[in-house]
mmCIF file of C-alpha atoms in Angstrom:
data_model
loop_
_atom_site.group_PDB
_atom_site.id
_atom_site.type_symbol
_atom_site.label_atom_id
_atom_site.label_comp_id
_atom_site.label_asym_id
_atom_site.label_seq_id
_atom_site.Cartn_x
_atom_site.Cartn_y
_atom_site.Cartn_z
ATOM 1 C CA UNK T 28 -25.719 42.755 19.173
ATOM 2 C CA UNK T 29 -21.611 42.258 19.490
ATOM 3 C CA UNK T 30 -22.647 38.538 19.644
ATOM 4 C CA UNK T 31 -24.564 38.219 16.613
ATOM 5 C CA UNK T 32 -21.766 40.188 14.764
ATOM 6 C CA UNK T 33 -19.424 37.794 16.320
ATOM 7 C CA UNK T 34 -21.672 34.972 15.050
ATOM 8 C CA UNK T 35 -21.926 35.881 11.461
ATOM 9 C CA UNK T 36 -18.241 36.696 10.909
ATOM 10 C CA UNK T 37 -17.263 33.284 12.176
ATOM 11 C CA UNK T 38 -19.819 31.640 10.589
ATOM 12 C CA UNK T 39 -18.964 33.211 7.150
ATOM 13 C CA UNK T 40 -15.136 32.809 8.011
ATOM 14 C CA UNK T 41 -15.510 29.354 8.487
ATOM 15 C CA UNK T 42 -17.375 28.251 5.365
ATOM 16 C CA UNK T 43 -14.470 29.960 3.480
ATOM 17 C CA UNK T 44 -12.351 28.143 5.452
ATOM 18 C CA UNK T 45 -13.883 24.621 4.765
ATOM 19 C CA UNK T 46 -13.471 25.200 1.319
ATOM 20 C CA UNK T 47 -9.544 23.881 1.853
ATOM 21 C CA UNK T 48 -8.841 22.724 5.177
ATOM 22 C CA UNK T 49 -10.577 19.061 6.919
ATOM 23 C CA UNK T 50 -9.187 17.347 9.913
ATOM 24 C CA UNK T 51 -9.393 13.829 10.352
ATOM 25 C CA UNK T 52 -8.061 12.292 13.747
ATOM 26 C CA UNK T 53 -4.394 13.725 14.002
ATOM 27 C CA UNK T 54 -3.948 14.583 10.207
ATOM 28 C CA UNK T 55 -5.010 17.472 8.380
ATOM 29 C CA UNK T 56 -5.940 17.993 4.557
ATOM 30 C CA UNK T 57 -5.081 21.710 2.982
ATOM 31 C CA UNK T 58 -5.744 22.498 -0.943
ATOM 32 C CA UNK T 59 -4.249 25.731 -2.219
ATOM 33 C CA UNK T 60 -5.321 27.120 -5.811
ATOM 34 C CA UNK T 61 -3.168 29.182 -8.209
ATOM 35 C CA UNK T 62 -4.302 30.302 -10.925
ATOM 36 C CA UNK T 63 -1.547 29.773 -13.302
ATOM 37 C CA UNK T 64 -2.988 32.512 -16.240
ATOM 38 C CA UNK T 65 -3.688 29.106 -18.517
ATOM 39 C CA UNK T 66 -4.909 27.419 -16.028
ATOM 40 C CA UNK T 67 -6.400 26.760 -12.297
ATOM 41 C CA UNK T 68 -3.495 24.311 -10.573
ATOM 42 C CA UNK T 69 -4.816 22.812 -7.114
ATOM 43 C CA UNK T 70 -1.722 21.445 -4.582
ATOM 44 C CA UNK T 71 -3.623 18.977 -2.450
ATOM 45 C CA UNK T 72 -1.123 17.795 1.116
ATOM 46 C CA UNK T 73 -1.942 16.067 3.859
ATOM 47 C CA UNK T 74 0.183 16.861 6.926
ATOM 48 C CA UNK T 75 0.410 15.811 10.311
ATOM 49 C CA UNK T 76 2.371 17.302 13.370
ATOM 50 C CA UNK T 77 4.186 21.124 12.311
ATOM 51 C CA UNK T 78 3.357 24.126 14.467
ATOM 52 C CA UNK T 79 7.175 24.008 15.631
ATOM 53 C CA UNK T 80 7.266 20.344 15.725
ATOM 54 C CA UNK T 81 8.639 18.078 13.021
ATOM 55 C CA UNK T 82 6.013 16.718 10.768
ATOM 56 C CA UNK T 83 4.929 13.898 7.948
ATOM 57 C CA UNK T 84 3.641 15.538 4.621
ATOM 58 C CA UNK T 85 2.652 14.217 1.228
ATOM 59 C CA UNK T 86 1.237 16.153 -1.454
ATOM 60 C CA UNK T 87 0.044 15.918 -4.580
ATOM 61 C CA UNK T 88 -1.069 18.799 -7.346
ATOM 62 C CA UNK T 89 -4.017 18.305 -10.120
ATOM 63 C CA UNK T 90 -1.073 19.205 -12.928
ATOM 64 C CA UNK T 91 0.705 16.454 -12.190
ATOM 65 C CA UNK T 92 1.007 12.546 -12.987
ATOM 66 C CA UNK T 93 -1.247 10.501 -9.925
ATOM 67 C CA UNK T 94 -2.529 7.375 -8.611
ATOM 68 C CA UNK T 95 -2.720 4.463 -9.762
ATOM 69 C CA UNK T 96 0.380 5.683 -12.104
ATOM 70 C CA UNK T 97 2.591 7.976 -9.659
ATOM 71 C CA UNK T 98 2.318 8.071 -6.076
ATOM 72 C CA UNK T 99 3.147 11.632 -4.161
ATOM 73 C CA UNK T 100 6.239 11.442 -2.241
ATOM 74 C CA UNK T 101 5.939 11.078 1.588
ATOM 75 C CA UNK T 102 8.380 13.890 3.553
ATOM 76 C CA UNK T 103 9.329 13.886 6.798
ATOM 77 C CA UNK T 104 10.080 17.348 7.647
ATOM 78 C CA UNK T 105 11.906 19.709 10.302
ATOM 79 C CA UNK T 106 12.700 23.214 10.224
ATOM 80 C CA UNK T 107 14.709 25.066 13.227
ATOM 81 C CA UNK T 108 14.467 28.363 14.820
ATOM 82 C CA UNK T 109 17.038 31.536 12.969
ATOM 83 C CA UNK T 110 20.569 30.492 14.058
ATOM 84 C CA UNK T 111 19.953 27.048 15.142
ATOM 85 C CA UNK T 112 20.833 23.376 13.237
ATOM 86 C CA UNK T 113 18.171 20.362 12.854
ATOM 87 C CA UNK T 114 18.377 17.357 14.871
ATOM 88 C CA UNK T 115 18.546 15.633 11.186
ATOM 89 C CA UNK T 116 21.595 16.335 9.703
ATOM 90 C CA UNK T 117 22.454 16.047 5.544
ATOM 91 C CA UNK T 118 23.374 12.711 4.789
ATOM 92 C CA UNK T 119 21.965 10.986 7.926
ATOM 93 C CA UNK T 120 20.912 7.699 7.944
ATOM 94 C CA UNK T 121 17.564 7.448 9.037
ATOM 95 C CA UNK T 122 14.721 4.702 8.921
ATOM 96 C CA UNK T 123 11.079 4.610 9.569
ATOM 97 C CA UNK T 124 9.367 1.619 11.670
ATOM 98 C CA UNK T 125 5.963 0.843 11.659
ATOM 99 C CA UNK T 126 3.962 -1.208 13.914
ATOM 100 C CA UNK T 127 4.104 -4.286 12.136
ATOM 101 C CA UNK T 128 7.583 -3.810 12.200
ATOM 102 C CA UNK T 129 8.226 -3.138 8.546
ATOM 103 C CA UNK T 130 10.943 -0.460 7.740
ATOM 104 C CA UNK T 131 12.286 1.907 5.378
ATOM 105 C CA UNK T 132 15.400 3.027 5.156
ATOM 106 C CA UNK T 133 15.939 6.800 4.291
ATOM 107 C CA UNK T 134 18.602 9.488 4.289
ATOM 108 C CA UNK T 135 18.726 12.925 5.568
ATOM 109 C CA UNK T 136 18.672 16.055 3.068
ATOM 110 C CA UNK T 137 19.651 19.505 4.830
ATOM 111 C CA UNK T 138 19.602 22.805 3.354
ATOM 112 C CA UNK T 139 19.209 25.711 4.138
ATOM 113 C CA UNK T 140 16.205 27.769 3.164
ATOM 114 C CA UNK T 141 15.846 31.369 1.143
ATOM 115 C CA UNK T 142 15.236 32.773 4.695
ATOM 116 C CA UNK T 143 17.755 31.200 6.514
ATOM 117 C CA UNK T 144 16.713 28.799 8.255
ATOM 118 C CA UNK T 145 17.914 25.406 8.522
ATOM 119 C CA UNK T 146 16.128 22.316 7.210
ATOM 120 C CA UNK T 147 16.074 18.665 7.053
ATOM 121 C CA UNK T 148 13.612 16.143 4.691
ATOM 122 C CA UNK T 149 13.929 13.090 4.954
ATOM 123 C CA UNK T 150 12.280 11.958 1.246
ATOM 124 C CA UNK T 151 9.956 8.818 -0.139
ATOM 125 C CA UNK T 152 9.735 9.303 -3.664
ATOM 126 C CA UNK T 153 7.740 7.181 -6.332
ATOM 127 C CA UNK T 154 8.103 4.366 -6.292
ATOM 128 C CA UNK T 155 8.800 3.694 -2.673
ATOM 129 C CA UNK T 156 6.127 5.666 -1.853
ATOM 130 C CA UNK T 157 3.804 3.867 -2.463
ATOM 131 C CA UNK T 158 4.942 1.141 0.061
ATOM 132 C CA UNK T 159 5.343 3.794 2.493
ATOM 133 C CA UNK T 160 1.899 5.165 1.666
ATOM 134 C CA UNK T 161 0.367 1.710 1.748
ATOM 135 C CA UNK T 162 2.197 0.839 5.415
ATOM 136 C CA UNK T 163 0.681 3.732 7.064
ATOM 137 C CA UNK T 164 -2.640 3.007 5.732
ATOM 138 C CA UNK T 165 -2.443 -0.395 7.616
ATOM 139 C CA UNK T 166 -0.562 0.973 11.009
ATOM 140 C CA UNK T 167 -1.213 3.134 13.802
ATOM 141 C CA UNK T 168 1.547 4.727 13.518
ATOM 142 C CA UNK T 169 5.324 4.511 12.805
ATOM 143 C CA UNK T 170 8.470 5.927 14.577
ATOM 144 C CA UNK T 171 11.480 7.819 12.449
ATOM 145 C CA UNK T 172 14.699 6.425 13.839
ATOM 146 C CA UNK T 173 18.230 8.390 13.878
ATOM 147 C CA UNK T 174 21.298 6.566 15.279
ATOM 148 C CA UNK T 175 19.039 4.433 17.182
ATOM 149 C CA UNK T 176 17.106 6.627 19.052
ATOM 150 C CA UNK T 177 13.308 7.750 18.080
ATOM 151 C CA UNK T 178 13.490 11.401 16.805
ATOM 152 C CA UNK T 179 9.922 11.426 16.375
ATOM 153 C CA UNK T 180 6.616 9.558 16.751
ATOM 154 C CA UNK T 181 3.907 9.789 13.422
ATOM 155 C CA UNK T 182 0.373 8.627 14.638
ATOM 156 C CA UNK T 183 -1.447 7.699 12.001
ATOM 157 C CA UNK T 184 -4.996 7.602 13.036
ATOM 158 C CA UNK T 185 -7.426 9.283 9.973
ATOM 159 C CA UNK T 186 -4.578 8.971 7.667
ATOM 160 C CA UNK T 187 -7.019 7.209 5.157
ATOM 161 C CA UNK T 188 -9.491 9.057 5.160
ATOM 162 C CA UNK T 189 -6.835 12.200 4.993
ATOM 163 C CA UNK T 190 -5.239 10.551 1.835
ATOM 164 C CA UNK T 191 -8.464 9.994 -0.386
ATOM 165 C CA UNK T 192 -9.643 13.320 0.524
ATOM 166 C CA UNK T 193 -6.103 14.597 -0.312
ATOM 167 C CA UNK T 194 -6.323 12.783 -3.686
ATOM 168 C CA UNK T 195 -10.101 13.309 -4.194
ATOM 169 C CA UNK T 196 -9.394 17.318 -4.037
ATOM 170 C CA UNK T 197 -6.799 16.654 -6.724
ATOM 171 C CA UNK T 198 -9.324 14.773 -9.460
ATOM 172 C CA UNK T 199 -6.967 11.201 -8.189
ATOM 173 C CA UNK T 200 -8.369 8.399 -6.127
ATOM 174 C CA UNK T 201 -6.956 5.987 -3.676
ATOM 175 C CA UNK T 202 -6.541 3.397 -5.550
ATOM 176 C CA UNK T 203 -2.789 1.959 -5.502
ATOM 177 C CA UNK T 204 -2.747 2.709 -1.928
ATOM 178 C CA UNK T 205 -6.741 2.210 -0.592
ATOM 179 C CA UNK T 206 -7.553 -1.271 -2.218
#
């Protein structure tokens, strides 16, 4: 009996659950709604890495200017434990190398957060984004570079498919980037 109760509460967990969340190869697609009172805003990302680990983010939100016309920045985030600095540090030159090896050159934001902990972003707005969004479409994967050394590896296997469904959730499509 404990097992078919078990059953049933996962399996109605986990429709709920698909309702915002897909994984495809080593990225994952979230969608969180707010209802804004006027109106019902949706906040489509696609992330890979996190859990502790630094990790590659873009987002886009249904309110907002898209594809083909604006392209969602690309973020390269990392967040430390209470009482500890980033690796990144504000102002940092950084660059990102793909496969092919293309590159973008970035710099390093830090801040600190309302909770106190320290961050770095390393930010690919519009309209480099959309280079940046078009490399990893084409790569396997590209490496963020800090005074030579690799701080961190992004694979980039189901990016694609985790970018139209990213933009897809949003009312967008991949055009600009998926041609």
């Amino acid at each position: 009996m404990r097992l078919i109760i078990f059953c049933l509460l996962a399996l109605s967990a986990g429709s709920a659950w698909a309702d915002g969340y897909w994984e495809y190869g080593s990225w994952r697609v979230t969608v969180q709604e707010i209802d804004t009172g006027e109106d019902l805003r949706r906040t489509c990302s696609a992330v890979t890495g996190g859990d502790g680990a630094p990790s590659a983010v873009s987002s886009m939100s249904n309110g907002d200017a898209g594809p083909p016309d604006y392209f969602p920045v690309v973020l390269i985030r990392e967040q430390a434990i209470r009482h500890h600095q980033t690796v990144l540090q504000d102002g940092q030159p950084v660059y990102i190398r793909f496969d092919d090896e293309d590159v973008m050159d970035g710099v390093v934001e830090g801040f600190v957060d309302d909770e106190g902990f320290a961050n770095a972003e390393i930010a690919f707005d519009h309209p480099q984004s959309q280079w940046v969004l078009r490399a990893m479409r084409k790569n396997g994967q590209f490496d963020v570079v800090v005074n030579g050394e690799v701080f961190m590896y992004v694979f980039l296997d189901g990016f694609t498919a985790a970018y139209l469904k990213m933009a897809e959730e949003c009312g967008f499509t991949g055009a600009g980037v998926i041609d």
